[in-house]
PDB file of C-alpha atoms in Angstrom:
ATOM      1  CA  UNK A   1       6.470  18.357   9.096  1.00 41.00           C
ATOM      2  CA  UNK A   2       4.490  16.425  11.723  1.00 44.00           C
ATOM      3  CA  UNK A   3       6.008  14.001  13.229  1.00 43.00           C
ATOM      4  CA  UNK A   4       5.231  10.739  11.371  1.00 44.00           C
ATOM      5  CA  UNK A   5       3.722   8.791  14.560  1.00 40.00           C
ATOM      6  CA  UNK A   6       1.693  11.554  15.440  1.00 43.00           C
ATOM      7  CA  UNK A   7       0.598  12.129  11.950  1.00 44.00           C
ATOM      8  CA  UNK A   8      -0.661   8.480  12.203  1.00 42.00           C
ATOM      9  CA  UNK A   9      -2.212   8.455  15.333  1.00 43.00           C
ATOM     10  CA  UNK A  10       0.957   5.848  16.396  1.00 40.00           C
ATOM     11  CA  UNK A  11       3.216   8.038  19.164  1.00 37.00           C
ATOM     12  CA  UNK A  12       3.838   5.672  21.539  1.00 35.00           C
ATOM     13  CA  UNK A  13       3.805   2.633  19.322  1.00 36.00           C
ATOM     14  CA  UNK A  14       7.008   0.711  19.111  1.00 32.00           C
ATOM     15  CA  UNK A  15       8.835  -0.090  15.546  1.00 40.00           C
ATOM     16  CA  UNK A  16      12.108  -1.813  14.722  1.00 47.00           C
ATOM     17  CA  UNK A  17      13.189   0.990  12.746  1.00 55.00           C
ATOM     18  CA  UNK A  18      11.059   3.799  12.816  1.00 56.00           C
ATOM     19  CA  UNK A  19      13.143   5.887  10.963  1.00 67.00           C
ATOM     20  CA  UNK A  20      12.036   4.056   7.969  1.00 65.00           C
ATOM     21  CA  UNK A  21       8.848   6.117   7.936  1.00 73.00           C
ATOM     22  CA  UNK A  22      10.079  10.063   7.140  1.00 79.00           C
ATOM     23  CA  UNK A  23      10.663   9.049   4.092  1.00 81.00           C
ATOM     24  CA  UNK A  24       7.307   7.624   3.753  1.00 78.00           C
ATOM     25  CA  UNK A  25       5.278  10.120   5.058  1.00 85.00           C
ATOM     26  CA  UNK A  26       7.341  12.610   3.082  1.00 87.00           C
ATOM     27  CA  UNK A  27       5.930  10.712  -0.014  1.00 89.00           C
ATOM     28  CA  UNK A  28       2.545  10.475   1.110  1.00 91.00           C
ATOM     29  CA  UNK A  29       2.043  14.123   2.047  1.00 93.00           C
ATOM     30  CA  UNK A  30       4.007  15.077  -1.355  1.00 94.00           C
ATOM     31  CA  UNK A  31       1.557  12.761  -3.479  1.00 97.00           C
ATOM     32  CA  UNK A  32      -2.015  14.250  -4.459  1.00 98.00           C
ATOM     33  CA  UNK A  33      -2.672  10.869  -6.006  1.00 98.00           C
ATOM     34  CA  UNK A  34      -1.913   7.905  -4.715  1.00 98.00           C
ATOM     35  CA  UNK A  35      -2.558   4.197  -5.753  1.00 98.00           C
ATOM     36  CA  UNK A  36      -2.165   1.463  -3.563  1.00 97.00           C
ATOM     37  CA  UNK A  37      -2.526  -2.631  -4.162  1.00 96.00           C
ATOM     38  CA  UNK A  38      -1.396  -5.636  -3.064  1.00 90.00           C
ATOM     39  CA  UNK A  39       0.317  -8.769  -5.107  1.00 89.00           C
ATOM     40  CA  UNK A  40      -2.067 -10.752  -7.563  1.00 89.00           C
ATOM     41  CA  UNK A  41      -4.911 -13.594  -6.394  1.00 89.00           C
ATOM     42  CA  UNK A  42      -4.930 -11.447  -3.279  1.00 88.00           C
ATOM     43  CA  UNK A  43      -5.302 -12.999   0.114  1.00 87.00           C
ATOM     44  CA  UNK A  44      -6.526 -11.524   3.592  1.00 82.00           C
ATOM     45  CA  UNK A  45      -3.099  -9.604   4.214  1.00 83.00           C
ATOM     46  CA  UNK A  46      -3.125  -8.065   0.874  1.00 87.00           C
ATOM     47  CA  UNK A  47      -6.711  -7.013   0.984  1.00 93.00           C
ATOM     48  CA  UNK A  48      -6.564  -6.036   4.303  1.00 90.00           C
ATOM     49  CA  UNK A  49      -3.325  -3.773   4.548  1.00 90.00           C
ATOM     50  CA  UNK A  50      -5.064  -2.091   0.706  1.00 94.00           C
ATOM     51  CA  UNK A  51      -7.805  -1.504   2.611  1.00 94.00           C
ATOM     52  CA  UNK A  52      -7.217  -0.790   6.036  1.00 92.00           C
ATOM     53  CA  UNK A  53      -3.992   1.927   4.372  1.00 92.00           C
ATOM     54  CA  UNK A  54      -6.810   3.623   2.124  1.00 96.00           C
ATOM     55  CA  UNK A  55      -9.018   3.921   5.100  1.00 93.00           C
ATOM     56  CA  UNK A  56      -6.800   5.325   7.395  1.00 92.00           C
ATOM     57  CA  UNK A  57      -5.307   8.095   4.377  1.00 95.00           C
ATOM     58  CA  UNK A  58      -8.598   8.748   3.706  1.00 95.00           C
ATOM     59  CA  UNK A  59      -8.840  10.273   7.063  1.00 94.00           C
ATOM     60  CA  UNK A  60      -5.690  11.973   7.669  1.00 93.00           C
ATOM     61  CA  UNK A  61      -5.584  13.655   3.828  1.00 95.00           C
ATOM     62  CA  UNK A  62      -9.410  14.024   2.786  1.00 95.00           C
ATOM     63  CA  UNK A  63      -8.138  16.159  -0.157  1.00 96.00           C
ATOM     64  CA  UNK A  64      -6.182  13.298  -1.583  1.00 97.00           C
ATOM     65  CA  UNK A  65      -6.819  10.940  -4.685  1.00 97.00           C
ATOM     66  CA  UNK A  66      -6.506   7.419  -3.484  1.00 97.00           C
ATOM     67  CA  UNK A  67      -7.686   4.723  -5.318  1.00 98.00           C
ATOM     68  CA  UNK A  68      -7.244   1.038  -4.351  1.00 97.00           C
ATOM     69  CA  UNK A  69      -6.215  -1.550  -6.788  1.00 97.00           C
ATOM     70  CA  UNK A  70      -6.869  -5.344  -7.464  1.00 96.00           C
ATOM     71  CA  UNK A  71      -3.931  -6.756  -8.954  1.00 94.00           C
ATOM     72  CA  UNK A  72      -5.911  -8.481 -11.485  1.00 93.00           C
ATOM     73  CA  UNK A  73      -9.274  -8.890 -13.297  1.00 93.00           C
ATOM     74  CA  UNK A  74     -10.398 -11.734 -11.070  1.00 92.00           C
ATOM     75  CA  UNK A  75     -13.093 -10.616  -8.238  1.00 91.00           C
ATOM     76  CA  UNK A  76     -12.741  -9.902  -4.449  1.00 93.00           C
ATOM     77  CA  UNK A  77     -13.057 -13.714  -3.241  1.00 91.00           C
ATOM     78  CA  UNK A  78     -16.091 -14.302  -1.707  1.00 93.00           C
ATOM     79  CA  UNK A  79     -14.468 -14.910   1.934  1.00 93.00           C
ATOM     80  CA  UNK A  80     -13.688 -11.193   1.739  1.00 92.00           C
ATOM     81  CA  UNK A  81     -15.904  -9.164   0.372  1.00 94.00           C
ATOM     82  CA  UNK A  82     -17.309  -8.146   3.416  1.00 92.00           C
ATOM     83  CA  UNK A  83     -14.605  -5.934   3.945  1.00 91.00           C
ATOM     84  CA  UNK A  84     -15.184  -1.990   4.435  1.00 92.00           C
ATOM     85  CA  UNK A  85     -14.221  -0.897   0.562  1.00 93.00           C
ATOM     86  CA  UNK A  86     -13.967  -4.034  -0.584  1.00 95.00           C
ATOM     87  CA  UNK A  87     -16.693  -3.075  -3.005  1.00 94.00           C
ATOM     88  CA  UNK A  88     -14.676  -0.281  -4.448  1.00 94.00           C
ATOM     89  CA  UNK A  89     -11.451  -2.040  -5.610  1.00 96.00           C
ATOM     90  CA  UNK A  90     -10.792  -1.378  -8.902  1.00 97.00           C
ATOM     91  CA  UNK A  91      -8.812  -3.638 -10.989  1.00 97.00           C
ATOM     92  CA  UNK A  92      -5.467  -2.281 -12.171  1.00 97.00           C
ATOM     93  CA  UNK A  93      -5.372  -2.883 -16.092  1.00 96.00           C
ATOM     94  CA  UNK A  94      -8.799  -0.474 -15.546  1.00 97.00           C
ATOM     95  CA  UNK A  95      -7.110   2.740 -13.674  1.00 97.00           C
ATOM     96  CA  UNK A  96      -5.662   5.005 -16.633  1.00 95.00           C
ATOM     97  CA  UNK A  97      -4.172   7.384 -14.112  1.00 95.00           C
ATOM     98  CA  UNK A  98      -0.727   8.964 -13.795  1.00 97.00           C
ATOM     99  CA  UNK A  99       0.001   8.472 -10.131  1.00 98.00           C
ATOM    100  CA  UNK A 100       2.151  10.709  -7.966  1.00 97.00           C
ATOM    101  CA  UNK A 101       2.847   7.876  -5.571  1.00 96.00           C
ATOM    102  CA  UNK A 102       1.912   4.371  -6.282  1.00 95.00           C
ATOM    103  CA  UNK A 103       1.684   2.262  -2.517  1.00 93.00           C
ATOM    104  CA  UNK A 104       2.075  -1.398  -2.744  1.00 89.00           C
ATOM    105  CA  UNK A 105       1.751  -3.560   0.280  1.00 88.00           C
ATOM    106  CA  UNK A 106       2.721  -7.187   0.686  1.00 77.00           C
ATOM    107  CA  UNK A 107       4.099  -7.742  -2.565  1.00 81.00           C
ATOM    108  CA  UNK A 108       7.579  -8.211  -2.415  1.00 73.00           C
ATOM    109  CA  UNK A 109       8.404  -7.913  -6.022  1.00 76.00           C
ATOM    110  CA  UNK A 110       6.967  -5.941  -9.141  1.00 80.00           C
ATOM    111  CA  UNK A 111       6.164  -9.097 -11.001  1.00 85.00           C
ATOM    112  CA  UNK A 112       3.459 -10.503  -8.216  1.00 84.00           C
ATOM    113  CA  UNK A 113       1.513  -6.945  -8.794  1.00 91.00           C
ATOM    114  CA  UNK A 114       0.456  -8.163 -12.368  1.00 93.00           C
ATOM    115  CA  UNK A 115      -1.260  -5.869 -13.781  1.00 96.00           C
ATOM    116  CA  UNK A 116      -0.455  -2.952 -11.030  1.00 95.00           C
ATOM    117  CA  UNK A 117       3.110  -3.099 -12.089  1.00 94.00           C
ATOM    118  CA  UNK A 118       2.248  -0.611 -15.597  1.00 97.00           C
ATOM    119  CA  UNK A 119       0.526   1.571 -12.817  1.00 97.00           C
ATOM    120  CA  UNK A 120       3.432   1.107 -10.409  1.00 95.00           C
ATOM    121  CA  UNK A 121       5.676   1.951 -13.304  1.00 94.00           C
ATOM    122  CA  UNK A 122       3.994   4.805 -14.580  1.00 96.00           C
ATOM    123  CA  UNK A 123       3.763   6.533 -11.511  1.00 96.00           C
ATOM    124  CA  UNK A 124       5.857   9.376 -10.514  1.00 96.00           C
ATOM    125  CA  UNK A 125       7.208   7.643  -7.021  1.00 93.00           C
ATOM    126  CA  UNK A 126       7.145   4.265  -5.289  1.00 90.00           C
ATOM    127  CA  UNK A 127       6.604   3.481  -1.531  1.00 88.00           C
ATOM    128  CA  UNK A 128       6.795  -0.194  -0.507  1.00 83.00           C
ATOM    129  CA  UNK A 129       5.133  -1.470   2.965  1.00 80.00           C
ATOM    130  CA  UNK A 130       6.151  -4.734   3.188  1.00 75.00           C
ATOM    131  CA  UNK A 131       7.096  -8.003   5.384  1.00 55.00           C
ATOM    132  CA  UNK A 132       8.502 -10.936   3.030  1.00 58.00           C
ATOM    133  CA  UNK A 133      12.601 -10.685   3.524  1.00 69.00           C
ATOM    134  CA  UNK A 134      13.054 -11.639   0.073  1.00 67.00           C
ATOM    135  CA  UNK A 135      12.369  -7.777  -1.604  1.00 62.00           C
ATOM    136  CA  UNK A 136      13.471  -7.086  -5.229  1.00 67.00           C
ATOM    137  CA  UNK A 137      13.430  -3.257  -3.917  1.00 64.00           C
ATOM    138  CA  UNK A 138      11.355  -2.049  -6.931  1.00 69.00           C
ATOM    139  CA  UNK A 139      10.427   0.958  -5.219  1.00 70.00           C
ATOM    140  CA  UNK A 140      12.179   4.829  -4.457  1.00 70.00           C
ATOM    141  CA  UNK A 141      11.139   3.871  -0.779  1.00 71.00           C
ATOM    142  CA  UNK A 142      10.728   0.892   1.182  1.00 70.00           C
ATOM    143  CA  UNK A 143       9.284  -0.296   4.660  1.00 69.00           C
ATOM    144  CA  UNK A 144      10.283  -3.316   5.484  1.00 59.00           C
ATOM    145  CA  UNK A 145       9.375  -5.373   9.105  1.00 60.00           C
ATOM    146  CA  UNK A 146      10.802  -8.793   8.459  1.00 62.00           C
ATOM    147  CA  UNK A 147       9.973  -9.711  11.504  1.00 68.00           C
ATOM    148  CA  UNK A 148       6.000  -9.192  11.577  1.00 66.00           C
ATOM    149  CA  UNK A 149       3.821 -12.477  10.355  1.00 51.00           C
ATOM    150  CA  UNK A 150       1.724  -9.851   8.270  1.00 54.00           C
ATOM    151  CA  UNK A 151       1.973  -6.571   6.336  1.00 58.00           C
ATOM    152  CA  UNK A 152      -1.507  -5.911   7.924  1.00 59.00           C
ATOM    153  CA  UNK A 153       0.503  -5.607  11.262  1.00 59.00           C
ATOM    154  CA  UNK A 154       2.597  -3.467  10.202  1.00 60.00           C
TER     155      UNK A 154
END
């Protein structure tokens, strides 16, 4: 296996604990499908890190299923649908899929993914990315950087 900064294009990049990410990129490169959202009524963190974690997947496994969920039925506020993909979030209680690893970022506990929870619960394995301190741990894996203002800087 790669190692994990490389894989990312990140060697040289600094973490607290960067042994929290073998397990991580041992999920990703085990998954063929992966989901990933953020927590409900979504702000620029949430969308972002969805976004910005799709992208960057995208490029590293081209043969992967990723699909990035909205929480909720309510639409991309307007301040950020400008976003690269921001067009191609799909609302959660609308993805009928099986996942092998369902992603959530910035959401520190099941109940703020709303309706991503039944697809976070459905899904084979759980990764969280994640910067609030006060984590329910809902997940088989979790990635936690207390100390960063955002999950998006994570």
């Amino acid at each position: 296996m790669p190692n994990a900064f490389d894989l990312w294009g990140l060697a040289g990049t600094m973490f607290e604990e960067p042994d929290q990410w073998a397990p991580a990129i041992g999920l990703i490169s085990g998954a063929d499908t992966i989901a990933i959202s953020g927590h409900t009524n979504p702000d620029g963190d949430a969308l972002g890190s969805v976004l910005g974690l799709g992208l960057a997947l995208r490029r590293h496994y081209p043969l992967k299923r990723i699909v990035q969920l909205l929480a909720d039925e309510a639409p991309v506020p307007r301040v950020y649908r400008f976003l690269p993909g921001a067009d191609g979030l799909l609302p959660a209680a609308r993805y009928e899929g099986d996942p092998d690893l369902f992603i959530s970022v910035d959401a520190p506990t099941l109940e703020r993914l709303e309706d991503s929870a039944a697809v976070a619960t459905r899904a084979r394995k759980r990764l969280t990315i994640d910067h609030h301190p006060s984590q329910e741990f809902y997940a088989g894996a979790t990635c936690l950087y207390e100390k960063k203002a955002a999950c998006g800087e994570i």
